[in-house]
C-alpha positions as protocol buffer text, in pm:
chain_id: "A"
residue {
  index: 1
  type: UNK
  ca { x: 3034 y: 1790 z: 253 }
}
residue {
  index: 2
  type: UNK
  ca { x: 3102 y: 1578 z: 561 }
}
residue {
  index: 3
  type: UNK
  ca { x: 3172 y: 1219 z: 456 }
}
residue {
  index: 4
  type: UNK
  ca { x: 3252 y: 1090 z: 805 }
}
residue {
  index: 5
  type: UNK
  ca { x: 2900 y: 953 z: 852 }
}
residue {
  index: 6
  type: UNK
  ca { x: 2909 y: 771 z: 518 }
}
residue {
  index: 7
  type: UNK
  ca { x: 3223 y: 580 z: 622 }
}
residue {
  index: 8
  type: UNK
  ca { x: 3021 y: 389 z: 883 }
}
residue {
  index: 9
  type: UNK
  ca { x: 2832 y: 199 z: 614 }
}
residue {
  index: 10
  type: UNK
  ca { x: 2968 y: -95 z: 423 }
}
residue {
  index: 11
  type: UNK
  ca { x: 2833 y: -296 z: 134 }
}
residue {
  index: 12
  type: UNK
  ca { x: 2780 y: -664 z: 214 }
}
residue {
  index: 13
  type: UNK
  ca { x: 2778 y: -952 z: -29 }
}
residue {
  index: 14
  type: UNK
  ca { x: 2505 y: -1220 z: -16 }
}
residue {
  index: 15
  type: UNK
  ca { x: 2721 y: -1468 z: 174 }
}
residue {
  index: 16
  type: UNK
  ca { x: 2804 y: -1201 z: 432 }
}
residue {
  index: 17
  type: UNK
  ca { x: 2436 y: -1122 z: 484 }
}
residue {
  index: 18
  type: UNK
  ca { x: 2367 y: -1487 z: 564 }
}
residue {
  index: 19
  type: UNK
  ca { x: 2624 y: -1474 z: 846 }
}
residue {
  index: 20
  type: UNK
  ca { x: 2489 y: -1157 z: 1013 }
}
residue {
  index: 21
  type: UNK
  ca { x: 2391 y: -1218 z: 1374 }
}
residue {
  index: 22
  type: UNK
  ca { x: 2195 y: -929 z: 1519 }
}
residue {
  index: 23
  type: UNK
  ca { x: 2235 y: -565 z: 1435 }
}
residue {
  index: 24
  type: UNK
  ca { x: 2035 y: -356 z: 1191 }
}
residue {
  index: 25
  type: UNK
  ca { x: 2052 y: -401 z: 817 }
}
residue {
  index: 26
  type: UNK
  ca { x: 1874 y: -145 z: 602 }
}
residue {
  index: 27
  type: UNK
  ca { x: 1809 y: -278 z: 255 }
}
residue {
  index: 28
  type: UNK
  ca { x: 1656 y: -112 z: -47 }
}
residue {
  index: 29
  type: UNK
  ca { x: 1341 y: -314 z: 14 }
}
residue {
  index: 30
  type: UNK
  ca { x: 1305 y: -170 z: 364 }
}
residue {
  index: 31
  type: UNK
  ca { x: 1359 y: 182 z: 236 }
}
residue {
  index: 32
  type: UNK
  ca { x: 1097 y: 131 z: -37 }
}
residue {
  index: 33
  type: UNK
  ca { x: 851 y: -18 z: 214 }
}
residue {
  index: 34
  type: UNK
  ca { x: 900 y: 277 z: 450 }
}
residue {
  index: 35
  type: UNK
  ca { x: 849 y: 527 z: 169 }
}
residue {
  index: 36
  type: UNK
  ca { x: 537 y: 341 z: 53 }
}
residue {
  index: 37
  type: UNK
  ca { x: 394 y: 340 z: 404 }
}
residue {
  index: 38
  type: UNK
  ca { x: 461 y: 711 z: 441 }
}
residue {
  index: 39
  type: UNK
  ca { x: 304 y: 791 z: 103 }
}
residue {
  index: 40
  type: UNK
  ca { x: -1 y: 577 z: 177 }
}
residue {
  index: 41
  type: UNK
  ca { x: -50 y: 736 z: 519 }
}
residue {
  index: 42
  type: UNK
  ca { x: -17 y: 1083 z: 369 }
}
residue {
  index: 43
  type: UNK
  ca { x: -269 y: 998 z: 95 }
}
residue {
  index: 44
  type: UNK
  ca { x: -524 y: 860 z: 340 }
}
residue {
  index: 45
  type: UNK
  ca { x: -483 y: 1160 z: 570 }
}
residue {
  index: 46
  type: UNK
  ca { x: -517 y: 1397 z: 276 }
}
residue {
  index: 47
  type: UNK
  ca { x: -835 y: 1222 z: 159 }
}
residue {
  index: 48
  type: UNK
  ca { x: -990 y: 1223 z: 506 }
}
residue {
  index: 49
  type: UNK
  ca { x: -898 y: 1591 z: 553 }
}
residue {
  index: 50
  type: UNK
  ca { x: -1050 y: 1680 z: 218 }
}
residue {
  index: 51
  type: UNK
  ca { x: -1370 y: 1495 z: 301 }
}
residue {
  index: 52
  type: UNK
  ca { x: -1405 y: 1658 z: 642 }
}
residue {
  index: 53
  type: UNK
  ca { x: -1335 y: 2001 z: 492 }
}
residue {
  index: 54
  type: UNK
  ca { x: -1623 y: 1963 z: 242 }
}
residue {
  index: 55
  type: UNK
  ca { x: -1879 y: 1893 z: 517 }
}
């Protein structure tokens, strides 16, 4: 397994997060929100496809 990509990430403490100026921070909340959005979009698309297929 290639661990070189994992070395680019670092865990930040709360006080370090308050000092961040710019950049991209991916938190667990953002990951959960993205997964929820994907799941909701898939569910809506599936429901619409099922409805159109029945007609």
